[in-house]
XYZ file of C-alpha atoms in Angstrom:
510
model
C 0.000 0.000 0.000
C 1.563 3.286 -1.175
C 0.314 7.319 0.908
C 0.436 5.512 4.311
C 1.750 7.752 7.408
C 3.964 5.955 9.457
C 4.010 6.555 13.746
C 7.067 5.610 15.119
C 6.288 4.377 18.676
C 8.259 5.653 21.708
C 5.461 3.824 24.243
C 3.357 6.923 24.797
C -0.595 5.600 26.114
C -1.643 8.155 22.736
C -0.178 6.492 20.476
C -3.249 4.512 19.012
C -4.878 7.762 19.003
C -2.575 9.189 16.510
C -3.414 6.387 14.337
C -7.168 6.691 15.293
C -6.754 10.493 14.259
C -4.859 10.067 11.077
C -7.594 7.372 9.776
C -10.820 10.010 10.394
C -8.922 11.467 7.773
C -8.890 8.878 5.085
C -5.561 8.688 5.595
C -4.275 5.140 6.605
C -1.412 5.409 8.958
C 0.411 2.438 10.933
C 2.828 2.006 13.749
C 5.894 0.248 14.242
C 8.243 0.434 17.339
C 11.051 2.934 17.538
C 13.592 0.057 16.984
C 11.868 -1.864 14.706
C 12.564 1.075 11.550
C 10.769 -0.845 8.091
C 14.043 -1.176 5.594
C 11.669 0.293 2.970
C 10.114 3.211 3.618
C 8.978 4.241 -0.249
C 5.411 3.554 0.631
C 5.221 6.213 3.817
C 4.395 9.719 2.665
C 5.068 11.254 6.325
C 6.122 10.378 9.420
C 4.806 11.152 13.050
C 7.298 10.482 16.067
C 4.911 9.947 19.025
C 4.929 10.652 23.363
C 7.016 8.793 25.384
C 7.216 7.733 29.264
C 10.693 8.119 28.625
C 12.764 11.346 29.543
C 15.261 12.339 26.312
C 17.800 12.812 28.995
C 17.995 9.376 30.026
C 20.793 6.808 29.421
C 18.089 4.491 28.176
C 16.042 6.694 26.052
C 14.517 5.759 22.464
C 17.289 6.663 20.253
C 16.425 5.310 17.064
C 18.549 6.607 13.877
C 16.485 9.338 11.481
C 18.732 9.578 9.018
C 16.663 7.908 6.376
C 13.061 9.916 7.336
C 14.134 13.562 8.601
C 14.596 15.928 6.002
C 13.946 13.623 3.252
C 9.979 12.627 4.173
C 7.443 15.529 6.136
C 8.101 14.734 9.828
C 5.600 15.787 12.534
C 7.185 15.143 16.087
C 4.991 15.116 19.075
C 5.623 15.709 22.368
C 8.588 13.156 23.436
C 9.641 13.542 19.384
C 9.756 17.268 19.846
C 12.416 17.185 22.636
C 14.141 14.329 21.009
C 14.536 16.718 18.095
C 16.025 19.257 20.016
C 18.159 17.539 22.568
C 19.894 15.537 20.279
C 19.655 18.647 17.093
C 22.092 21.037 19.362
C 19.018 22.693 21.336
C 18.473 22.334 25.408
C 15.878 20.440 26.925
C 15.513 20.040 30.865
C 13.179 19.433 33.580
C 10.281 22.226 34.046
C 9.612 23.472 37.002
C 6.583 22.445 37.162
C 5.116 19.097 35.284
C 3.190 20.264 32.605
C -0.041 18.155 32.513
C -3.295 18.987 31.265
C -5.608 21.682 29.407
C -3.474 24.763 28.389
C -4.220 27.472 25.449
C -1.920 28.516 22.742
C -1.412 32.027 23.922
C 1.215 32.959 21.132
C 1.507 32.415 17.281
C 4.441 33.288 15.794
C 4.818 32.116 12.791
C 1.413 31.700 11.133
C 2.483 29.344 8.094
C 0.313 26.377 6.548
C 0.984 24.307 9.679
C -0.748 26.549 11.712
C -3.771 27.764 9.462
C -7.261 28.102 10.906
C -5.476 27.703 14.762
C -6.271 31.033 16.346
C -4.943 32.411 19.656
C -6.242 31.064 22.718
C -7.065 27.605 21.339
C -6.848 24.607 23.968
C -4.571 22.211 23.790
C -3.348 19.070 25.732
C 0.039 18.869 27.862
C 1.939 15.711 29.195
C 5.554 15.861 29.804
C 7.778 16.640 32.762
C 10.727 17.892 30.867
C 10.154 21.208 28.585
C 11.967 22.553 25.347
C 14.156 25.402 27.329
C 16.724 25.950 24.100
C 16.110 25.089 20.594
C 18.276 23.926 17.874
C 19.913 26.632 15.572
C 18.308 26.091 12.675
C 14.657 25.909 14.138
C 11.775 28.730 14.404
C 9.543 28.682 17.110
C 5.984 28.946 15.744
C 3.718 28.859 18.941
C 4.062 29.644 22.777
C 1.330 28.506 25.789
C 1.706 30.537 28.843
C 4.103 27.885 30.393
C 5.693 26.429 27.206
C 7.403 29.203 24.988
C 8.577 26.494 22.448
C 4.996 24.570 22.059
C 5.625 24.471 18.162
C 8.574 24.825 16.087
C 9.336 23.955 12.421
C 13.198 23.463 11.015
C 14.444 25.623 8.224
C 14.397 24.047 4.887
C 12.677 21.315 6.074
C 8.924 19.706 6.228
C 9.811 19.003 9.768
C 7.588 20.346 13.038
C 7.773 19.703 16.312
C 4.749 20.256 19.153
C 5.202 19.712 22.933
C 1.180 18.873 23.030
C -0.720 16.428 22.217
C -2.843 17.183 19.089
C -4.614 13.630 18.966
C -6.423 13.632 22.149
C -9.711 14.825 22.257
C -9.250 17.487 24.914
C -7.012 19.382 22.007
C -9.596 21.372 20.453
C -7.797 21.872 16.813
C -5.788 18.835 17.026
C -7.747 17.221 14.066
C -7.002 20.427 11.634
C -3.093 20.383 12.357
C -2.953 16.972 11.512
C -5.077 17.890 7.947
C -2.232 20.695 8.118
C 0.638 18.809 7.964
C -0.986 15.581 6.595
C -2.609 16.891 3.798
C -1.789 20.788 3.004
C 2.311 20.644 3.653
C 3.309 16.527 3.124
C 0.605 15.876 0.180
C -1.066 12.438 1.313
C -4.065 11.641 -0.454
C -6.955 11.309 1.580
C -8.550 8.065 -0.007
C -8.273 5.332 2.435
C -11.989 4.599 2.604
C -13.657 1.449 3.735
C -14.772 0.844 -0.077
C -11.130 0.757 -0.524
C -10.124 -1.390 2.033
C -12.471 -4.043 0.755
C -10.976 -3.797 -3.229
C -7.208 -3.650 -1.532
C -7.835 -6.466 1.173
C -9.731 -9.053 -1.255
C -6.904 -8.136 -3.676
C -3.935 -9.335 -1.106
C -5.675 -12.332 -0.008
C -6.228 -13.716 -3.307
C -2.989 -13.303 -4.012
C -1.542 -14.698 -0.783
C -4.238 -17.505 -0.386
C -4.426 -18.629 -4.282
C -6.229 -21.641 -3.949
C -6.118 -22.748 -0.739
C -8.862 -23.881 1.603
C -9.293 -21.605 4.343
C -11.013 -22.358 7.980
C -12.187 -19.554 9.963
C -14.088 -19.450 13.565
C -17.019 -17.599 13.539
C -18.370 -16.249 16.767
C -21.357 -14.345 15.024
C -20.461 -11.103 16.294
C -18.918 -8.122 13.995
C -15.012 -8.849 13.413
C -15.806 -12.747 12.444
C -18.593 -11.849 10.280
C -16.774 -9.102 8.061
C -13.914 -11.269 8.003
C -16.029 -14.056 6.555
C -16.986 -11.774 4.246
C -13.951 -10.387 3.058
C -12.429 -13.888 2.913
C -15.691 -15.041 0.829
C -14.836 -12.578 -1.549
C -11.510 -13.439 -2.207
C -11.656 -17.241 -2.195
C -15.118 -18.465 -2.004
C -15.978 -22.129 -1.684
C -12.504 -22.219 -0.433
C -13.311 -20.514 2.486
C -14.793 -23.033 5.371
C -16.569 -21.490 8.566
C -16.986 -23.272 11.936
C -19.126 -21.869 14.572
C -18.068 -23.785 18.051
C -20.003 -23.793 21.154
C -17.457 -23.351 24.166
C -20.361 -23.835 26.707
C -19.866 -19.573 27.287
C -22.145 -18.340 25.166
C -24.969 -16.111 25.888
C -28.871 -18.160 26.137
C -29.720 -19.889 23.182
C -26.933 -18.126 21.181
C -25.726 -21.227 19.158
C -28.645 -21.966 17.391
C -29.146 -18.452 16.738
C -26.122 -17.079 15.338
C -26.477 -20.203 13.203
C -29.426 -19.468 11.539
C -28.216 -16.164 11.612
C -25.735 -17.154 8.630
C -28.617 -18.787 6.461
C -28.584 -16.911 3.173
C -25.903 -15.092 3.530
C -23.756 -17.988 0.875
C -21.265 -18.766 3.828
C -20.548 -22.290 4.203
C -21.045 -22.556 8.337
C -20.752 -25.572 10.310
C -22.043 -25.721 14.189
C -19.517 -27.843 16.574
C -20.983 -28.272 19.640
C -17.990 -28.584 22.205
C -19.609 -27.184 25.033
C -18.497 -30.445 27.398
C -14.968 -30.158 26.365
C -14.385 -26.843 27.594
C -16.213 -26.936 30.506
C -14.420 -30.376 31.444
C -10.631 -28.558 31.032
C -11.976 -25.418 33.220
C -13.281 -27.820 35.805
C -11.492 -25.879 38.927
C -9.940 -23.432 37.353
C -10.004 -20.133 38.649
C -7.613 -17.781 37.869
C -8.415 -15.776 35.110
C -5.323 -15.704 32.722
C -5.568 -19.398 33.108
C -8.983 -19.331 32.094
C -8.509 -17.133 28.874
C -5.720 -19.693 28.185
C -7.434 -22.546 28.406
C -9.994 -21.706 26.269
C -7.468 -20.731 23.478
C -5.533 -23.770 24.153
C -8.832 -25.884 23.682
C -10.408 -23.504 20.700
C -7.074 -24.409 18.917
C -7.482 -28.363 19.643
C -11.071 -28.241 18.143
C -10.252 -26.629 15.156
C -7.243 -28.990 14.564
C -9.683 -31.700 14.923
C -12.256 -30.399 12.268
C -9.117 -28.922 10.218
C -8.824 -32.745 9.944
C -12.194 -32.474 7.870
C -11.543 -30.369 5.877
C -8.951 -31.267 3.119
C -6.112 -29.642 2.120
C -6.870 -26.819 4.483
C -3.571 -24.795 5.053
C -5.008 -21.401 6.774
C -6.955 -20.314 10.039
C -8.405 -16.885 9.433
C -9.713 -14.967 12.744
C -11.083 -11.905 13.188
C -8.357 -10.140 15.166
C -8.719 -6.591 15.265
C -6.258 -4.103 16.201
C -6.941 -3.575 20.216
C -6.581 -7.204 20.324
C -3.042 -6.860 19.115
C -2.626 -4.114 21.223
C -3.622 -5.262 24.547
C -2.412 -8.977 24.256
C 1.483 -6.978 23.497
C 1.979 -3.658 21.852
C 1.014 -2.719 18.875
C 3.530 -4.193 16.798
C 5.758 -5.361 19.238
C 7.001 -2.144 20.600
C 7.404 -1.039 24.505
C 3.999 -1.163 25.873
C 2.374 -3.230 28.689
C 0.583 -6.067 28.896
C -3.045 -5.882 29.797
C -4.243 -9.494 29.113
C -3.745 -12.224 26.708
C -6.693 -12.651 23.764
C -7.675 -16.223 22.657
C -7.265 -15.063 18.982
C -3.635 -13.287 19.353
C -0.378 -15.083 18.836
C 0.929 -17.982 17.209
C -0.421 -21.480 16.804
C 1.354 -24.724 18.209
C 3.948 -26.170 16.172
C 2.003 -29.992 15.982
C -0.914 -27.897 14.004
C -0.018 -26.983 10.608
C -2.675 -24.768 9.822
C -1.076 -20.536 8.786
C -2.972 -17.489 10.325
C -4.606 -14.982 8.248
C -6.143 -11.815 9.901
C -7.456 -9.393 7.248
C -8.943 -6.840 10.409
C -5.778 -6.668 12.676
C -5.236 -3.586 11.752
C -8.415 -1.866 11.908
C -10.270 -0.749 15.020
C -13.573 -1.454 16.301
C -15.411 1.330 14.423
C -13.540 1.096 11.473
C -14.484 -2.807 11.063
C -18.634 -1.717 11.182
C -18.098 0.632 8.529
C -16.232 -2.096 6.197
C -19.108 -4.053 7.071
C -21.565 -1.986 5.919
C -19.807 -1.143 2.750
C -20.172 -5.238 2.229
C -23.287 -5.179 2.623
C -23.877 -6.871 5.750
C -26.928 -7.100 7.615
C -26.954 -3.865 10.504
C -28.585 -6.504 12.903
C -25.021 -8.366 12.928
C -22.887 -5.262 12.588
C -24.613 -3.493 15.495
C -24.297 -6.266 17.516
C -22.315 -5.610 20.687
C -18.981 -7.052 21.135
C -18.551 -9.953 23.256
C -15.443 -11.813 24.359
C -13.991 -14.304 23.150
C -13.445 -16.552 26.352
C -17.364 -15.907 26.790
C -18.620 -15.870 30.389
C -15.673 -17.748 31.677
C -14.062 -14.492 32.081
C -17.381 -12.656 33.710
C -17.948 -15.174 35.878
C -15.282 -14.987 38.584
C -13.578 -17.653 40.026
C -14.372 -21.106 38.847
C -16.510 -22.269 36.093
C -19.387 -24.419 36.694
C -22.161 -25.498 34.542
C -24.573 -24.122 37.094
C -23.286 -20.982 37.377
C -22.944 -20.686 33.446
C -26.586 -21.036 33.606
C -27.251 -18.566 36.151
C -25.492 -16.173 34.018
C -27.481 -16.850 31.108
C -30.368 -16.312 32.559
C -29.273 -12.685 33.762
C -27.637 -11.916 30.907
C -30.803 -12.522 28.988
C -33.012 -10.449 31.326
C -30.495 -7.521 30.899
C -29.916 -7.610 27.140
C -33.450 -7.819 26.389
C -34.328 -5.352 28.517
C -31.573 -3.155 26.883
C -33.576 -3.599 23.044
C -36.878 -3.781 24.931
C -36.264 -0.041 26.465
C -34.425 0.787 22.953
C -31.195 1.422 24.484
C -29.369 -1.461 22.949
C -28.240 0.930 20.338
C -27.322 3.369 22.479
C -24.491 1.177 24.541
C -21.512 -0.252 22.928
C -21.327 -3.373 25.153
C -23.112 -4.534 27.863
C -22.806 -7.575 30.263
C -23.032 -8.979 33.061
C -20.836 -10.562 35.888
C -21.148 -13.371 38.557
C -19.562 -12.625 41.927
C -17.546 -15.359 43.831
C -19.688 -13.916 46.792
C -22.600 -15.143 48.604
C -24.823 -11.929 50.105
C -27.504 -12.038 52.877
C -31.269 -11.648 51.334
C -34.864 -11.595 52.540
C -37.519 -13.798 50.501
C -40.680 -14.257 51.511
C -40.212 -14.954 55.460
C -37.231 -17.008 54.356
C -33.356 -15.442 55.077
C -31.650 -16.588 51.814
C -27.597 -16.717 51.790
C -27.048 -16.646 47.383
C -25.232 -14.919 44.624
C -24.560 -11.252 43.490
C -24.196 -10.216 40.075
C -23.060 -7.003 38.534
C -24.213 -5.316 35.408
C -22.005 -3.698 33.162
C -22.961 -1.050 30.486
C -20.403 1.223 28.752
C -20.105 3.604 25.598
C -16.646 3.419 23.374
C -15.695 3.588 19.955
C -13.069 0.924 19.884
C -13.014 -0.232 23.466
C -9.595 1.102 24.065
C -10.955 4.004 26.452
C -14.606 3.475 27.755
C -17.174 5.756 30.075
C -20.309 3.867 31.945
C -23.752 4.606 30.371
C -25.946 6.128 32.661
C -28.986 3.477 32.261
C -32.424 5.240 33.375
C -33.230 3.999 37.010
C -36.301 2.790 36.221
C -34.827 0.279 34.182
C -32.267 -0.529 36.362
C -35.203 -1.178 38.952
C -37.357 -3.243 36.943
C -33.973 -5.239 35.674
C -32.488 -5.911 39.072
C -36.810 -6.703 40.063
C -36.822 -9.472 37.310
C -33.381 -11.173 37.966
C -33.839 -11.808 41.599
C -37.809 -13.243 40.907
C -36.544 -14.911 37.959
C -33.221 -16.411 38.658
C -32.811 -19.002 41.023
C -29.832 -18.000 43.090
C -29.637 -14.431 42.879
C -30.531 -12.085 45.745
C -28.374 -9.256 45.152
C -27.927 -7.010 41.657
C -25.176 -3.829 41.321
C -24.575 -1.974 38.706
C -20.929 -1.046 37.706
C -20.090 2.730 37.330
C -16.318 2.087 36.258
C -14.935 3.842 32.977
C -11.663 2.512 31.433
C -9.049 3.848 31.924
C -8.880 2.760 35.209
C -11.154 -0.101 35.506
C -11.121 -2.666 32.389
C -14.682 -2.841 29.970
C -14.514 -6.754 31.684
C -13.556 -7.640 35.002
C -11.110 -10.418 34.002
């Protein structure tokens, strides 16, 4: 692919924001690690160096070698990649006096050239660094001051390079989206047609050619990512392409049958495996939860190298990965970033199964993945359907897994859910849940003191599930809701209702 931006990643939490920012542009940009530089970089139009944890003046600082990108490609360097471009260009950077975090206003332009147009004084912008800009480099012009920062902005003579100390991706940076289309579009020339119509014609094209004629298995789940994958792959190779739906025993009430007529008449080839006992007899006992999300992989990988054993001549899985999967499970592409949790759908496979991976979403977030589907015409009852995990309830019910409390929590995941579409506020929440408690909670019934379960309802709005905010559900739904799961559920006495966002909490609790 040929106009892509490329975001060199120094392990700043905004980095998939940059990304996120450069896409709403039709612009399709991807990151790599500061020490992992591509050998050809013919396709990248520009370049965007992003934050870092990491001070410039540290021994062990990203230090990766520019020689190849600055002055030769447009450069934008943010925040970390603006002091990196002083201190080591001849310029002074040091610790402020105060940190600079948070909302501050640009209340200086200088130099109002094409990087700057339609950015007046006074407009907000986000801080997050400890050390400032005190000197710069000789051959740089400031272009913008805050009140605390006097080098906020600077371009170097000669060059398509800029430098900002804020952070123009984050949403609390009010013209953040026009500097980008500044220096994306206006100064470094990148064509702004990456457009999920194109996606489709330049993703069907690659796997054809990398899948020829090879039979393909892919796990559907029935949710978004596996379905526009299907569709994709359908595209490419057709009858070659051979989906399995299993049942893990974790699904929601009645789901298997339903997501399997769900994929009548849409010219998939679907078969239902019904391995519910299997994975329920290897997470007999088991209760902690990263052995729980492994175990489930470990299994979902033995059942599809039994029916891969059906299917002959089959050389690929596909799965729907999608990029926060990546992202979470590592870093994005194996840069400096933390582990959150391990995905059943991210990594390699075991050497015994000889099956390839293709993932034709894992670079494409949440959002973007509806809008391919609805460019393939898929039906909005599947692409508005919210996400669920892949582990299923094993991971929202804590502690152990039992087939009686799967049950339990398909009964009150039911009640909520339907309640949700009932009310018509389904569409209004980007996933929603529920979670079984490993504790037991003192009730009243009748004239009877009961000693049972309490379970917590989740409901939260995203885009792409990397940040989230709790929805705040009327109370007279909540009321009628937490009424019908304790008269309806045997074994429930207690229902909460989560008011967690993410960042800190997670969208699930395991």
């Amino acid at each position: 692919m040929q106009n892509k931006v490329l975001i060199l990643d120094f392990g700043s939490q905004y980095t998939q924001l940059i990304a996120r920012r450069v896409r709403e542009l039709n612009i399709f940009s991807e990151i790599k690690p500061y020490n992992k530089l591509p050998e050809d970089l013919s396709g990248y139009k520009a370049v965007i160096l992003s934050g870092s944890p990491f001070s410039v003046r540290a021994e062990d600082a990203p230090h990766p070698d520019l020689s190849q990108i600055k002055g030769k490609k447009p450069l934008l360097a943010v925040c970390y990649g603006a002091q990196y471009l002083a201190h080591f260009g001849g310029g002074e950077v040091a610790p402020s006096n105060t940190r600079e975090y948070g909302r501050a206003n640009l209340s200086e332009i200088v130099d109002e050239s094409s990087f700057l147009t339609g950015i007046s004084k006074g407009s907000q912008v986000w801080m997050s660094h400890s050390d400032t800009i005190k000197k710069l480099p000789e051959n740089a012009i400031r272009l913008a001051s805050t009140a605390d920062v006097e080098n906020a902005a600077f371009r170097v003579a000669d060059e398509d390079t800029y430098a900002i100390q804020f952070h123009p991706e984050v949403y609390h940076t009010s013209d953040g989206k026009q500097l980008l289309e500044n220096f994306l579009v206006t100064i470094a020339g990148v064509p702004q047609n990456w457009t999920p119509d194109s996606f489709v014609e330049s993703t069907v094209a690659g796997l054809k050619e990398t899948l020829g004629d090879d039979r393909v298995i892919l796990g559907l789940s029935g949710g978004v990512d596996s379905s526009v994958a299907a569709v994709l792959l359908h595209k490419a190779i057709g009858k070659n392409l051979h989906c399995i739906f299993v049942n893990n025993g974790l699904l929601r009430k009645n789901e298997y049958d339903s997501v399997l007529a769900q994929y009548e008449g849409m010219g998939l080839n679907v078969k239902g495996v019904d391995a519910s006992a299997r994975f329920l007899d290897n997470l007999a006992g088991e209760s902690d939860p990263e052995a729980k999300r492994k175990t489930i992989g470990r299994v979902f990988i033995e059942v599809f190298d039994d029916e891969s054993q059906q299917v002959k001549d089959a050389k690929w899985l596909a799965q729907g990965t999608i990029y926060p999967d990546v992202i979470e499970s590592v870093s994005a592409t194996g840069g400096p970033s933390a582990t959150i949790k391990s995905h059943h759908n991210v990594g390699g496979l075991p050497d015994y199964m000889k099956l390839k991976v293709v993932e034709p979403l894992k670079m494409l977030f949440k959002d973007e993945v509806r809008r391919v589907g609805k460019s393939l015409g898929i039906a909005s009852s599947i692409l508005g359907r919210h996400p669920f995990p892949g582990p299923g309830l094993a991971i929202r019910i804590l502690g152990d897994i039992t087939p009686e409390k799967v049950t339990i929590l398909q009964e009150v995941d039911a009640i909520f859910i339907d309640g949700l579409k009932e009310w018509k506020l389904y569409d209004k929440v980007w996933q929603a849940g529920a979670m079984l408690l490993p504790v037991n909670s003192v009730g009243v019934m009748g004239d009877e003191r009961t000693y049972e379960k309490c379970v917590a309802l989740r409901a939260v709005e995203s885009t792409d599930g990397m940040t989230a905010d709790w929805v705040n559900l009327p109370y007279e739904f909540l009321q009628k809701t937490s009424n019908e799961i304790i008269n309806r559920v045997p074994g429930v006495n207690r229902v909460v209702y989560d008011i967690s966002s993410k960042p800190p909490a997670t969208i699930e609790w395991e």
